[in-house]
Amino acid sequence: MTSDRLSGSTRREFLRTSLAAAAALVPVRSGPPQGRLLGTLPLTGRGAPQLPLDTLLGSGLDARQFLDLSALMPETLVTPTGRFYIRTKRPDRLDLNRPWTITVRGLVRRPVDVPLVELLRLAEPIGTVLLECAGNTNPNNFGLMSAARWAGVPMRHLLRRAGPLPKAAGVLVSGFDDHSQPSRSSVAGASWIFTFEQLDTAGAFLATEMNGERLSPDHGFPVRLVVPRWYGCACTKWVNEIVVVDQDEPATSQMREFAVRTFQQGRPELARDYAPATMDVAATAVRVEKWLVDGKIVYRVIGVMWGGTRPTNALLIRFKSTEPWVRVESCPLPSTTTTWTMWSHTWQPASPGSYQIVLRVDDPSIPTGRLDVFFYLREVRVDEV
Ligand SMILES: Nc1nc2c(c(=O)[nH]1)N[C@H]1C(S)=C(S)[C@@H](COP(=O)(O)O)O[C@H]1N2
Ligand SMILES: [Mo]
């Protein structure tokens, strides 16, 4: 049994270790022993657009709200619901006044329409889970990620009740996606197909609550799928149908659209040829603080680490391709990889200039697909040393 499984008997332990993780973060806050914070340097990415943060932009499928990561503090690692990132606003044709049911059908012994009230009755606290959009590509913000405290119903409860038939191989989860306006950049329809084992291993659940309240309309009210440690593209909002399918089910349009961003080999025709859309261990800087300590300028880099299946604290940082990698000064070992943790590093650059902050994991047994290609590189200009 791994400690980062969220479901069943490990849940109590999960809650306990989350508290321990919060306590372990205290050193990140304490920072330099004495001194004065002079300011915070912006982190940028060359050529990328500067967009307003913590603000809903656009509409329908093109709607985005980026979280301002530069303001992250240990106490805001659970993102307040109003600032949780948004990718796709609630469809304008969604009628939230109609009674909601989830149809479970396909290769099952007992097809059922599960009314929402029943899901609400079965809902249990799950814990803190981070979501990240696979298209979290803007180096000026990397703000398409957030974490919430969720409650909901583990998928395996529903599936067990429906009773999969022997030919059952996969589970197609679909949501309501009827927007009156076509999208400039995305395909409507956000369904994904999983194997039973993938759902179980990840601890996938149908979420009915985030941060102690019912979901907000833009985050999938009344019910969404959350698959811990998978990219957000697999976390269907406004879920209304679950179909148990066989081996030969074609991939959904959403799986095809996200094939590159979820590291598939090409764009496979069949769902069974898709690798799990899981997040490897990743890390990025979120701000650089400039301090005056004993008459000297000292910089502190603050960042986050998330993803992967096995927690690690073997984080290395580099500021220029001509400089060596060094161990991140303060990186507590996370107790779970279902959410993010903070790290910090004291930095005394040799000279003013432009620096490119990248991270990697000093453990070859841990896959780090995005860190390997410097996906989360952040640029910073230092004027004074
Ligand atoms: N029905 C539906 N669900 C969806 C989407 C969508 O367009 N329609 N977008 C997906 C993508 S790409 C992401 S990253 C997450 C974003 O969830 P959030 O907006 O609650 O942060 O929802 C997923 N679920
Ligand atoms: Mo996404």
PDB file of N, CA, C and O in Angstrom, residues 107 167-170 193 244-252 256 269-273:
ATOM      1  N   LEU A 107     -21.349  -1.967 -20.915  1.00  0.00           N
ATOM      2  CA  LEU A 107     -21.128  -3.371 -20.579  1.00  0.00           C
ATOM      3  C   LEU A 107     -21.245  -3.602 -19.074  1.00  0.00           C
ATOM      4  O   LEU A 107     -20.269  -3.931 -18.400  1.00  0.00           O
ATOM      5  N   LYS A 167     -16.607  -8.699 -20.664  1.00  0.00           N
ATOM      6  CA  LYS A 167     -15.903  -8.026 -21.780  1.00  0.00           C
ATOM      7  C   LYS A 167     -15.503  -6.586 -21.470  1.00  0.00           C
ATOM      8  O   LYS A 167     -14.866  -5.909 -22.283  1.00  0.00           O
ATOM      9  N   ALA A 168     -15.897  -6.086 -20.287  1.00  0.00           N
ATOM     10  CA  ALA A 168     -15.611  -4.690 -19.934  1.00  0.00           C
ATOM     11  C   ALA A 168     -14.106  -4.458 -19.847  1.00  0.00           C
ATOM     12  O   ALA A 168     -13.396  -5.201 -19.183  1.00  0.00           O
ATOM     13  N   ALA A 169     -13.616  -3.418 -20.542  1.00  0.00           N
ATOM     14  CA  ALA A 169     -12.180  -3.132 -20.511  1.00  0.00           C
ATOM     15  C   ALA A 169     -11.886  -1.702 -20.091  1.00  0.00           C
ATOM     16  O   ALA A 169     -10.817  -1.412 -19.575  1.00  0.00           O
ATOM     17  N   GLY A 170     -12.838  -0.807 -20.337  1.00  0.00           N
ATOM     18  CA  GLY A 170     -12.554   0.600 -20.056  1.00  0.00           C
ATOM     19  C   GLY A 170     -13.788   1.335 -19.575  1.00  0.00           C
ATOM     20  O   GLY A 170     -14.912   0.823 -19.629  1.00  0.00           O
ATOM     21  N   ILE A 193     -11.217   8.080 -21.531  1.00  0.00           N
ATOM     22  CA  ILE A 193     -11.412   6.641 -21.265  1.00  0.00           C
ATOM     23  C   ILE A 193     -10.255   6.119 -20.409  1.00  0.00           C
ATOM     24  O   ILE A 193      -9.085   6.361 -20.723  1.00  0.00           O
ATOM     25  N   VAL A 244     -19.361   1.866 -19.734  1.00  0.00           N
ATOM     26  CA  VAL A 244     -18.344   0.818 -19.657  1.00  0.00           C
ATOM     27  C   VAL A 244     -18.176   0.240 -21.068  1.00  0.00           C
ATOM     28  O   VAL A 244     -19.157  -0.150 -21.708  1.00  0.00           O
ATOM     29  N   VAL A 245     -16.933   0.289 -21.565  1.00  0.00           N
ATOM     30  CA  VAL A 245     -16.669  -0.056 -22.972  1.00  0.00           C
ATOM     31  C   VAL A 245     -15.728  -1.254 -23.078  1.00  0.00           C
ATOM     32  O   VAL A 245     -15.135  -1.678 -22.080  1.00  0.00           O
ATOM     33  N   ASP A 246     -15.603  -1.778 -24.313  1.00  0.00           N
ATOM     34  CA  ASP A 246     -14.711  -2.930 -24.489  1.00  0.00           C
ATOM     35  C   ASP A 246     -13.335  -2.470 -24.986  1.00  0.00           C
ATOM     36  O   ASP A 246     -13.060  -1.283 -25.109  1.00  0.00           O
ATOM     37  N   GLN A 247     -12.506  -3.434 -25.290  1.00  0.00           N
ATOM     38  CA  GLN A 247     -11.121  -3.265 -25.752  1.00  0.00           C
ATOM     39  C   GLN A 247     -10.961  -2.355 -26.964  1.00  0.00           C
ATOM     40  O   GLN A 247      -9.901  -1.812 -27.190  1.00  0.00           O
ATOM     41  N   ASP A 248     -12.008  -2.324 -27.818  1.00  0.00           N
ATOM     42  CA  ASP A 248     -11.839  -1.693 -29.136  1.00  0.00           C
ATOM     43  C   ASP A 248     -12.428  -0.298 -29.219  1.00  0.00           C
ATOM     44  O   ASP A 248     -12.631   0.226 -30.312  1.00  0.00           O
ATOM     45  N   GLU A 249     -12.683   0.322 -28.086  1.00  0.00           N
ATOM     46  CA  GLU A 249     -13.289   1.650 -28.073  1.00  0.00           C
ATOM     47  C   GLU A 249     -12.320   2.695 -28.665  1.00  0.00           C
ATOM     48  O   GLU A 249     -11.156   2.771 -28.267  1.00  0.00           O
ATOM     49  N   PRO A 250     -12.821   3.491 -29.627  1.00  0.00           N
ATOM     50  CA  PRO A 250     -11.956   4.554 -30.165  1.00  0.00           C
ATOM     51  C   PRO A 250     -11.644   5.607 -29.101  1.00  0.00           C
ATOM     52  O   PRO A 250     -12.451   5.832 -28.196  1.00  0.00           O
ATOM     53  N   ALA A 251     -10.501   6.248 -29.240  1.00  0.00           N
ATOM     54  CA  ALA A 251     -10.140   7.353 -28.333  1.00  0.00           C
ATOM     55  C   ALA A 251     -11.136   8.484 -28.523  1.00  0.00           C
ATOM     56  O   ALA A 251     -11.705   8.655 -29.590  1.00  0.00           O
ATOM     57  N   THR A 252     -11.351   9.298 -27.480  1.00  0.00           N
ATOM     58  CA  THR A 252     -12.272  10.437 -27.587  1.00  0.00           C
ATOM     59  C   THR A 252     -11.551  11.618 -28.251  1.00  0.00           C
ATOM     60  O   THR A 252     -10.324  11.638 -28.342  1.00  0.00           O
ATOM     61  N   ARG A 256      -7.498  12.743 -28.190  1.00  0.00           N
ATOM     62  CA  ARG A 256      -6.705  13.066 -29.390  1.00  0.00           C
ATOM     63  C   ARG A 256      -6.156  14.481 -29.310  1.00  0.00           C
ATOM     64  O   ARG A 256      -4.994  14.720 -29.629  1.00  0.00           O
ATOM     65  N   GLU A 269      -5.499   5.776 -32.499  1.00  0.00           N
ATOM     66  CA  GLU A 269      -6.930   5.668 -32.830  1.00  0.00           C
ATOM     67  C   GLU A 269      -7.724   5.099 -31.662  1.00  0.00           C
ATOM     68  O   GLU A 269      -8.859   5.487 -31.421  1.00  0.00           O
ATOM     69  N   LEU A 270      -7.139   4.108 -30.980  1.00  0.00           N
ATOM     70  CA  LEU A 270      -7.880   3.388 -29.943  1.00  0.00           C
ATOM     71  C   LEU A 270      -7.466   3.837 -28.550  1.00  0.00           C
ATOM     72  O   LEU A 270      -6.284   4.100 -28.298  1.00  0.00           O
ATOM     73  N   ALA A 271      -8.483   3.880 -27.673  1.00  0.00           N
ATOM     74  CA  ALA A 271      -8.226   4.332 -26.305  1.00  0.00           C
ATOM     75  C   ALA A 271      -7.163   3.478 -25.631  1.00  0.00           C
ATOM     76  O   ALA A 271      -6.340   3.990 -24.863  1.00  0.00           O
ATOM     77  N   ARG A 272      -7.159   2.178 -25.935  1.00  0.00           N
ATOM     78  CA  ARG A 272      -6.242   1.279 -25.214  1.00  0.00           C
ATOM     79  C   ARG A 272      -4.776   1.578 -25.517  1.00  0.00           C
ATOM     80  O   ARG A 272      -3.889   1.147 -24.788  1.00  0.00           O
ATOM     81  N   ASP A 273      -4.516   2.321 -26.600  1.00  0.00           N
ATOM     82  CA  ASP A 273      -3.132   2.622 -26.950  1.00  0.00           C
ATOM     83  C   ASP A 273      -2.630   3.928 -26.340  1.00  0.00           C
ATOM     84  O   ASP A 273      -1.534   4.381 -26.666  1.00  0.00           O
TER      85      ASP A 273
END
